[in-house]
Short mmCIF file of C-alpha atoms in Angstrom, two decimals:
data_model
loop_
_atom_site.label_atom_id
_atom_site.label_comp_id
_atom_site.label_asym_id
_atom_site.label_seq_id
_atom_site.Cartn_x
_atom_site.Cartn_y
_atom_site.Cartn_z
CA MET O 5 98.59 -12.92 -84.60
CA THR O 6 95.65 -14.12 -86.32
CA ASN O 7 93.61 -12.15 -89.02
CA ARG O 8 90.08 -12.98 -87.23
CA LYS O 9 88.91 -12.34 -83.88
CA PRO O 10 89.31 -15.32 -81.46
CA ARG O 11 86.20 -17.01 -80.88
CA ILE O 12 85.24 -17.77 -77.36
CA ALA O 13 82.76 -20.69 -76.18
CA VAL O 14 81.63 -19.56 -72.80
CA ASP O 15 79.93 -22.07 -70.26
CA ALA O 16 76.73 -19.49 -69.82
CA MET O 17 75.48 -21.89 -67.19
CA GLY O 18 78.37 -22.59 -64.85
CA GLY O 19 78.81 -20.18 -61.59
CA ASP O 20 76.61 -19.36 -58.19
CA PHE O 21 74.62 -16.97 -60.36
CA GLY O 22 74.55 -18.84 -64.30
CA PRO O 23 73.52 -16.54 -66.89
CA HIS O 24 72.31 -13.67 -64.66
CA VAL O 25 76.11 -13.21 -64.34
CA VAL O 26 77.62 -14.83 -67.38
CA VAL O 27 75.80 -13.24 -70.32
CA PRO O 28 76.48 -9.55 -69.64
CA GLY O 29 80.36 -10.01 -68.63
CA ALA O 30 80.71 -11.86 -72.01
CA LEU O 31 78.21 -8.76 -73.72
CA HIS O 32 80.90 -6.59 -71.97
CA ALA O 33 83.53 -8.26 -73.71
CA ALA O 34 82.03 -8.59 -76.69
CA ARG O 35 81.42 -4.88 -76.85
CA THR O 36 85.13 -4.34 -76.68
CA GLY O 37 85.58 -5.60 -80.16
CA LYS O 38 88.26 -8.38 -78.80
CA ALA O 39 86.14 -11.74 -79.31
CA GLU O 40 83.26 -13.22 -80.73
CA VAL O 41 81.92 -14.96 -78.04
CA ILE O 42 79.48 -18.20 -78.36
CA LEU O 43 77.60 -18.45 -75.46
CA VAL O 44 76.33 -22.31 -74.43
CA GLY O 45 73.75 -23.36 -72.23
CA ASP O 46 69.71 -23.64 -72.34
CA GLN O 47 68.54 -21.07 -74.92
CA ASP O 48 65.68 -19.85 -73.22
CA ALA O 49 67.13 -19.03 -70.16
CA ILE O 50 70.13 -17.34 -72.28
CA ALA O 51 67.47 -15.58 -74.57
CA ALA O 52 65.98 -14.44 -71.24
CA GLN O 53 69.08 -12.59 -70.45
CA LEU O 54 70.29 -11.31 -74.07
CA ALA O 55 66.68 -9.52 -73.95
CA ARG O 56 67.46 -7.23 -71.02
CA TYR O 57 70.67 -5.85 -72.61
CA ASP O 58 71.42 -4.49 -76.37
CA ALA O 59 73.19 -7.19 -77.69
CA LYS O 60 72.38 -6.10 -81.18
CA GLY O 61 75.14 -6.09 -83.96
CA LEU O 62 77.47 -7.86 -81.27
CA PRO O 63 79.45 -10.69 -82.42
CA VAL O 64 77.44 -12.99 -79.80
CA SER O 65 75.91 -16.40 -80.81
CA VAL O 66 74.10 -18.93 -78.86
CA VAL O 67 74.53 -22.96 -78.89
CA HIS O 68 72.11 -24.59 -76.88
CA ALA O 69 73.16 -27.37 -74.09
CA SER O 70 70.14 -29.11 -72.55
CA GLN O 71 72.31 -30.59 -69.56
CA VAL O 72 74.23 -28.24 -66.59
CA VAL O 73 76.81 -30.14 -64.16
CA GLU O 74 75.91 -29.69 -60.58
CA MET O 75 78.32 -28.85 -57.82
CA GLU O 76 77.89 -31.77 -56.22
CA GLU O 77 78.34 -34.41 -59.04
CA LYS O 78 81.31 -36.72 -59.61
CA PRO O 79 83.60 -35.05 -62.68
CA SER O 80 83.58 -38.52 -63.76
CA GLU O 81 79.92 -39.39 -63.99
CA ALA O 82 79.08 -35.97 -65.58
CA LEU O 83 81.65 -36.97 -68.16
CA ARG O 84 80.23 -40.05 -68.59
CA ARG O 85 76.23 -39.37 -67.98
CA LYS O 86 75.71 -35.64 -69.28
CA LYS O 87 77.18 -35.54 -72.74
CA ASP O 88 74.77 -32.63 -73.68
CA SER O 89 75.89 -30.47 -70.56
CA SER O 90 77.08 -26.81 -71.30
CA ILE O 91 80.75 -27.12 -70.26
CA GLN O 92 81.05 -30.48 -72.36
CA VAL O 93 79.07 -28.62 -75.32
CA ALA O 94 81.53 -25.88 -75.11
CA CYS O 95 84.64 -28.25 -74.85
CA ASN O 96 83.41 -29.85 -78.04
CA LEU O 97 83.56 -26.69 -80.01
CA VAL O 98 86.76 -26.15 -78.76
CA ARG O 99 87.74 -29.91 -80.21
CA ASP O 100 85.94 -29.03 -83.38
CA GLY O 101 87.39 -25.94 -84.39
CA GLU O 102 84.59 -24.11 -84.06
CA ALA O 103 86.29 -22.23 -81.00
CA ASP O 104 89.50 -21.35 -80.17
CA GLY O 105 89.08 -21.54 -76.27
CA VAL O 106 86.37 -22.33 -73.66
CA ILE O 107 85.80 -20.23 -69.66
CA SER O 108 83.71 -21.81 -67.55
CA ALA O 109 82.78 -20.43 -63.76
CA GLY O 110 80.92 -23.71 -62.99
CA HIS O 111 82.27 -26.91 -61.28
CA SER O 112 86.03 -26.68 -61.64
CA GLY O 113 86.46 -30.71 -61.53
CA ALA O 114 83.84 -31.40 -64.47
CA THR O 115 85.91 -28.27 -66.44
CA LEU O 116 89.10 -30.29 -65.95
CA ALA O 117 88.14 -33.42 -66.91
CA CYS O 118 85.94 -32.01 -69.82
CA ALA O 119 88.88 -30.19 -70.98
CA MET O 120 91.33 -32.55 -70.95
CA PHE O 121 89.85 -35.49 -72.38
CA THR O 122 87.88 -33.46 -75.23
CA ILE O 123 90.12 -30.77 -76.26
CA GLY O 124 92.94 -33.15 -75.73
CA ARG O 125 97.00 -32.10 -74.25
CA ALA O 126 99.05 -30.36 -76.29
CA PRO O 127 102.04 -32.03 -78.08
CA GLY O 128 104.38 -33.47 -75.14
CA VAL O 129 102.70 -32.24 -72.45
CA ASP O 130 102.75 -35.00 -69.67
CA ARG O 131 99.86 -32.78 -67.42
CA PRO O 132 98.28 -30.23 -68.16
CA ALA O 133 98.12 -27.54 -65.01
CA ILE O 134 96.42 -24.52 -63.51
CA ALA O 135 98.32 -21.59 -63.06
CA THR O 136 97.07 -18.41 -61.30
CA PHE O 137 98.51 -14.46 -61.15
CA MET O 138 99.22 -13.81 -57.60
CA PRO O 139 99.26 -10.05 -56.37
CA THR O 140 102.74 -8.89 -55.43
CA GLU O 141 104.33 -5.86 -53.83
CA LYS O 142 105.61 -4.94 -57.32
CA SER O 143 102.63 -6.43 -59.74
CA HIS O 144 101.67 -10.26 -60.36
CA CYS O 145 103.64 -13.37 -60.53
CA VAL O 146 102.44 -16.99 -61.95
CA ILE O 147 101.84 -19.64 -59.45
CA ILE O 148 101.55 -23.22 -60.85
CA ASP O 149 100.26 -25.77 -60.36
CA VAL O 150 97.29 -24.88 -57.95
CA GLY O 151 95.27 -27.72 -58.27
CA ALA O 152 95.21 -29.92 -61.28
CA ASN O 153 97.61 -32.37 -59.76
CA VAL O 154 98.19 -33.26 -56.63
CA ASP O 155 100.53 -35.87 -56.89
CA CYS O 156 103.53 -35.35 -59.22
CA LYS O 157 106.87 -35.99 -60.70
CA PRO O 158 110.25 -34.33 -60.95
CA PHE O 159 109.30 -33.88 -65.12
CA HIS O 160 105.74 -32.85 -64.77
CA LEU O 161 106.68 -29.81 -62.51
CA LEU O 162 109.75 -29.28 -64.98
CA GLN O 163 106.86 -28.80 -67.63
CA PHE O 164 104.93 -26.73 -65.56
CA GLY O 165 107.70 -24.32 -64.90
CA VAL O 166 108.06 -24.29 -69.02
CA MET O 167 104.36 -23.56 -69.84
CA ALA O 168 103.91 -20.98 -66.72
CA SER O 169 107.24 -19.28 -68.02
CA VAL O 170 105.34 -18.80 -71.45
CA LEU O 171 102.49 -17.44 -69.76
CA ALA O 172 104.45 -14.83 -67.89
CA GLU O 173 106.13 -13.64 -71.10
CA THR O 174 102.94 -13.41 -73.27
CA MET O 175 100.14 -12.26 -70.55
CA LEU O 176 102.63 -10.11 -68.10
CA GLY O 177 105.14 -8.94 -70.72
CA ARG O 178 107.78 -10.05 -68.62
CA GLU O 179 111.05 -10.52 -70.65
CA ASN O 180 112.72 -13.89 -70.02
CA PRO O 181 111.01 -14.63 -67.03
CA ALA O 182 112.65 -15.62 -63.62
CA VAL O 183 111.32 -19.34 -62.30
CA ALA O 184 111.40 -20.31 -58.68
CA LEU O 185 110.80 -23.51 -57.11
CA LEU O 186 108.62 -23.29 -53.78
CA SER O 187 110.25 -25.01 -51.12
CA ASN O 188 111.17 -24.80 -47.32
CA GLY O 189 114.79 -23.44 -47.79
CA GLU O 190 116.84 -20.97 -50.46
CA GLU O 191 119.92 -23.58 -50.69
CA SER O 192 119.74 -25.96 -53.23
CA GLY O 193 119.58 -29.03 -50.73
CA LYS O 194 116.47 -28.14 -49.42
CA GLY O 195 113.07 -29.78 -49.99
CA ASN O 196 111.92 -33.19 -50.18
CA LEU O 197 112.91 -35.80 -52.98
CA LEU O 198 110.72 -34.40 -55.04
CA VAL O 199 111.34 -30.97 -54.61
CA LYS O 200 115.33 -31.63 -54.81
CA GLU O 201 115.13 -33.70 -58.09
CA THR O 202 112.95 -30.94 -59.59
CA PHE O 203 115.66 -28.48 -58.92
CA ASP O 204 117.92 -30.47 -60.75
CA LEU O 205 115.87 -30.58 -63.51
CA LEU O 206 115.03 -27.03 -63.67
CA ARG O 207 119.19 -25.96 -63.32
CA LEU O 208 119.60 -27.78 -66.92
CA SER O 209 116.57 -26.46 -68.39
CA SER O 210 116.32 -23.68 -71.10
CA LEU O 211 114.74 -21.63 -68.13
CA ASN O 212 115.70 -18.44 -66.25
CA PHE O 213 115.97 -20.79 -63.13
CA VAL O 214 117.02 -18.41 -60.02
CA GLY O 215 116.32 -21.56 -57.31
CA ASN O 216 114.60 -22.06 -54.39
CA ILE O 217 111.87 -19.54 -53.03
CA GLU O 218 110.19 -19.79 -49.38
CA GLY O 219 106.36 -19.20 -48.75
CA ARG O 220 107.77 -15.91 -46.83
CA ASP O 221 109.10 -14.75 -50.33
CA LEU O 222 105.79 -15.26 -52.55
CA PHE O 223 104.60 -11.71 -52.15
CA THR O 224 107.71 -9.69 -52.54
CA GLY O 225 107.44 -9.64 -56.65
CA ASN O 226 111.27 -10.57 -56.90
CA VAL O 227 110.41 -13.74 -59.32
CA ASP O 228 108.00 -14.23 -61.95
CA VAL O 229 106.67 -17.82 -61.52
CA VAL O 230 106.76 -20.45 -58.93
CA VAL O 231 106.49 -24.23 -59.41
CA CYS O 232 104.73 -26.52 -57.21
CA ASP O 233 102.65 -29.24 -57.40
CA GLY O 234 98.98 -28.83 -57.30
CA PHE O 235 98.55 -29.93 -53.73
CA VAL O 236 100.67 -27.16 -52.29
CA GLY O 237 99.95 -25.02 -54.56
CA ASN O 238 96.31 -25.06 -53.87
CA VAL O 239 96.94 -24.94 -50.16
CA VAL O 240 99.07 -21.58 -51.26
CA VAL O 241 96.36 -20.07 -52.56
CA LYS O 242 93.40 -20.91 -50.57
CA GLN O 243 95.71 -19.42 -47.64
CA ALA O 244 96.17 -16.23 -49.61
CA GLU O 245 92.56 -16.00 -50.75
CA GLY O 246 91.62 -16.55 -46.63
CA LEU O 247 94.22 -14.20 -45.90
CA ALA O 248 93.36 -11.43 -47.84
CA SER O 249 89.80 -11.50 -46.93
CA SER O 250 90.36 -11.06 -43.40
CA LEU O 251 92.93 -8.63 -43.29
CA GLY O 252 90.44 -6.45 -45.32
CA ARG O 253 87.86 -6.89 -42.85
CA LEU O 254 90.31 -6.35 -40.07
CA LEU O 255 90.80 -3.27 -41.84
CA LYS O 256 87.74 -1.74 -42.21
CA GLY O 257 87.05 -2.55 -38.68
CA GLU O 258 89.27 -0.55 -37.38
CA LEU O 259 89.15 2.44 -39.95
CA ARG O 260 85.63 2.81 -39.36
CA ARG O 261 86.35 3.26 -35.21
CA GLY O 262 86.63 6.52 -33.89
CA PHE O 263 86.46 10.07 -35.63
CA PHE O 264 90.62 10.21 -36.69
CA GLY O 265 89.52 6.30 -38.32
CA LYS O 266 86.80 7.88 -40.34
CA ILE O 267 89.04 11.13 -41.34
CA GLY O 268 92.03 8.47 -42.06
CA THR O 269 89.78 6.49 -44.45
CA MET O 270 88.42 9.34 -46.62
CA LEU O 271 92.39 10.33 -46.62
CA ALA O 272 93.04 6.72 -47.58
CA LEU O 273 90.36 5.95 -49.94
CA ASN O 274 92.35 6.33 -53.66
CA ALA O 275 95.12 4.07 -52.14
CA LEU O 276 92.27 1.79 -50.92
CA LYS O 277 91.01 1.43 -54.32
CA ARG O 278 93.89 0.75 -56.01
CA PHE O 279 95.09 -1.86 -53.55
CA SER O 280 91.55 -3.35 -53.67
CA ARG O 281 92.09 -3.84 -57.96
CA LEU O 282 95.42 -5.29 -57.06
CA VAL O 283 93.74 -7.87 -54.98
CA ASP O 284 90.48 -8.22 -57.11
CA TYR O 285 90.47 -11.83 -59.04
CA ALA O 286 88.20 -10.16 -61.12
CA GLU O 287 91.25 -8.47 -62.88
CA TYR O 288 92.14 -11.43 -64.43
CA GLY O 289 89.10 -13.27 -64.51
CA GLY O 290 90.31 -17.13 -64.36
CA ALA O 291 93.03 -19.35 -64.02
CA PRO O 292 94.58 -20.75 -67.01
CA LEU O 293 94.57 -24.79 -67.63
CA LEU O 294 97.73 -24.85 -69.44
CA GLY O 295 99.02 -27.52 -71.39
CA LEU O 296 95.91 -28.13 -73.78
CA LYS O 297 95.35 -27.85 -77.76
CA GLY O 298 92.91 -25.31 -77.09
CA ILE O 299 92.65 -22.63 -74.36
CA CYS O 300 90.89 -23.54 -70.96
CA LEU O 301 90.09 -20.56 -68.17
CA ILE O 302 88.71 -21.82 -65.01
CA CYS O 303 86.80 -18.94 -63.16
CA HIS O 304 85.90 -18.80 -59.56
CA GLY O 305 82.30 -19.91 -58.63
CA ALA O 306 81.52 -16.78 -57.36
CA SER O 307 82.45 -14.46 -60.44
CA ASN O 308 80.63 -11.43 -61.13
CA SER O 309 79.92 -9.90 -64.78
CA LYS O 310 83.67 -7.84 -64.70
CA ALA O 311 85.42 -11.61 -63.91
CA MET O 312 83.27 -13.26 -66.80
CA SER O 313 84.45 -10.11 -69.12
CA SER O 314 88.38 -10.33 -68.35
CA ALA O 315 87.89 -14.09 -68.61
CA VAL O 316 86.76 -14.05 -72.03
CA ARG O 317 89.32 -10.95 -73.41
CA MET O 318 92.12 -12.90 -71.19
CA ALA O 319 91.58 -15.91 -73.25
CA ALA O 320 91.35 -13.73 -76.62
CA ARG O 321 94.53 -12.21 -76.13
CA PHE O 322 96.15 -15.70 -75.50
CA VAL O 323 95.02 -16.47 -79.40
CA ASP O 324 96.00 -13.38 -80.46
CA MET O 325 99.62 -14.01 -78.98
CA GLU O 326 99.59 -17.90 -80.11
CA ALA O 327 100.56 -18.51 -76.76
CA ASN O 328 99.98 -22.46 -77.37
CA THR O 329 102.07 -22.54 -80.17
CA HIS O 330 105.17 -20.67 -78.00
CA LEU O 331 103.93 -23.27 -74.98
CA SER O 332 104.28 -26.20 -77.58
CA GLU O 333 108.21 -25.07 -78.79
CA ALA O 334 109.16 -24.53 -75.05
CA VAL O 335 107.69 -27.82 -74.28
CA ALA O 336 109.91 -29.55 -77.28
CA LYS O 337 113.37 -27.67 -76.29
CA ASN O 338 112.98 -29.43 -72.89
CA ILE O 339 111.29 -32.81 -74.03
CA ASP O 340 114.44 -34.35 -73.81
CA LEU O 341 114.57 -33.48 -69.52
CA ALA O 342 111.67 -35.84 -69.35
CA GLY O 343 112.90 -38.83 -70.93
CA PRO O 344 116.46 -40.63 -70.28
CA ARG O 345 117.84 -37.84 -69.32
CA ARG O 346 116.39 -37.12 -65.88
CA HIS O 347 117.59 -40.55 -65.08
CA ALA O 348 120.91 -39.34 -65.55
CA VAL O 349 120.53 -36.40 -63.59
CA ASN O 350 119.34 -38.67 -60.48
CA GLU O 351 122.92 -40.92 -60.88
CA GLN O 352 124.95 -37.55 -61.47
CA ARG O 353 123.40 -35.93 -57.93
#
C-alpha cells in the first residue's frame, strides 16, 4: 500500500458533456478522500464549473491544456498535431510522475494511443489490452481484450489472461481467479488456430485455466476471466450492451401495459432497481487499459458524473493495491511461454 493518496489526472474536456459532467464527478470522488484529482483542460471552462460547486478544501488542482481531440480526428494525427490536448497533457503527468493514473471519456482511440506512446508499456508486456467488467448471474467477470488489439498472436492472449487475472484479484477480490478462453465449443480441440494455440499456452501457464467457454455461458458467472482477441471482445461487449438496452425497453413497455402490469411494476420496484445497478456501467466507471507503466481508464463517451466519480475511485484503488506491481510480477512468471517455449508447444501438438 502507498502512504499518500493516489493522484489521478482527469481529462476534463473528454466525453459527450465535457466539464459539465466530468468536474462534478471528479469533485465527488475527491470528497470521498480516496484520491487527489488533477483536472486537465481549458482552465476557464473548468473554473466555471468549479465555481458552481463547493470545492473549498478538496484535494483538487487544475492543469491547463489549450487543445481538445475531437471525435472525428484520427488518433495518429491527434498525437502529432495536438501536443497540448487535454488527454496528451494528462498522460504527460503520469509519464513525469506527477500523477499515478489518468482517466478519460474522450476519444478512445486517442486515449489508447497517448497512453501507449506517452506512458509506455510495463516491463515484459507486448501489447496493452482493454479489460471490462461484465455483469453475470452471480456477480461480475472480466473480459479482455475488448478493442485494443484486433489481430493477435497466442502469446498476446496469454498475457491478456495474466493481466486480467490480476485485475480480478485486486478489483473483484477473487482468489485464484478462474480463467477461460472464449471459443465456439468447450472441447480443447475447438476454435480457430489462434484459439487452439492459445489454449496450449494457457494450459502451461501459472493461471487457474479452466478451459474453453462458449458465448452462451458468458453470463453464468462460473468463471472470473474470459480471454479473447480485441475484435471478438468488442463485438461481445457491444452486443451485450445493445441486448441489455433492448430488453430494458421491452420490459418497461410490457410493465406499462394495463392495470396489472403497473401493479406488478410497483411490487417489483426494488428488484428492478437492484437489476439496474447490476447492469449500470457507471458502477465501475471505465475500462482499464492493462499493461502500462501507469494506470489508464477509458470511460464511455456518454459517462455521467457517477461514472466519472467511479472511474477516479477505481483508478485510486488500483494504485493503492499496487496492481501494476503485481501485474508485472505475474507477467514475469509466464514470460518464457512468450518466447522459445511457445514454438516447442506447437511442435508438441
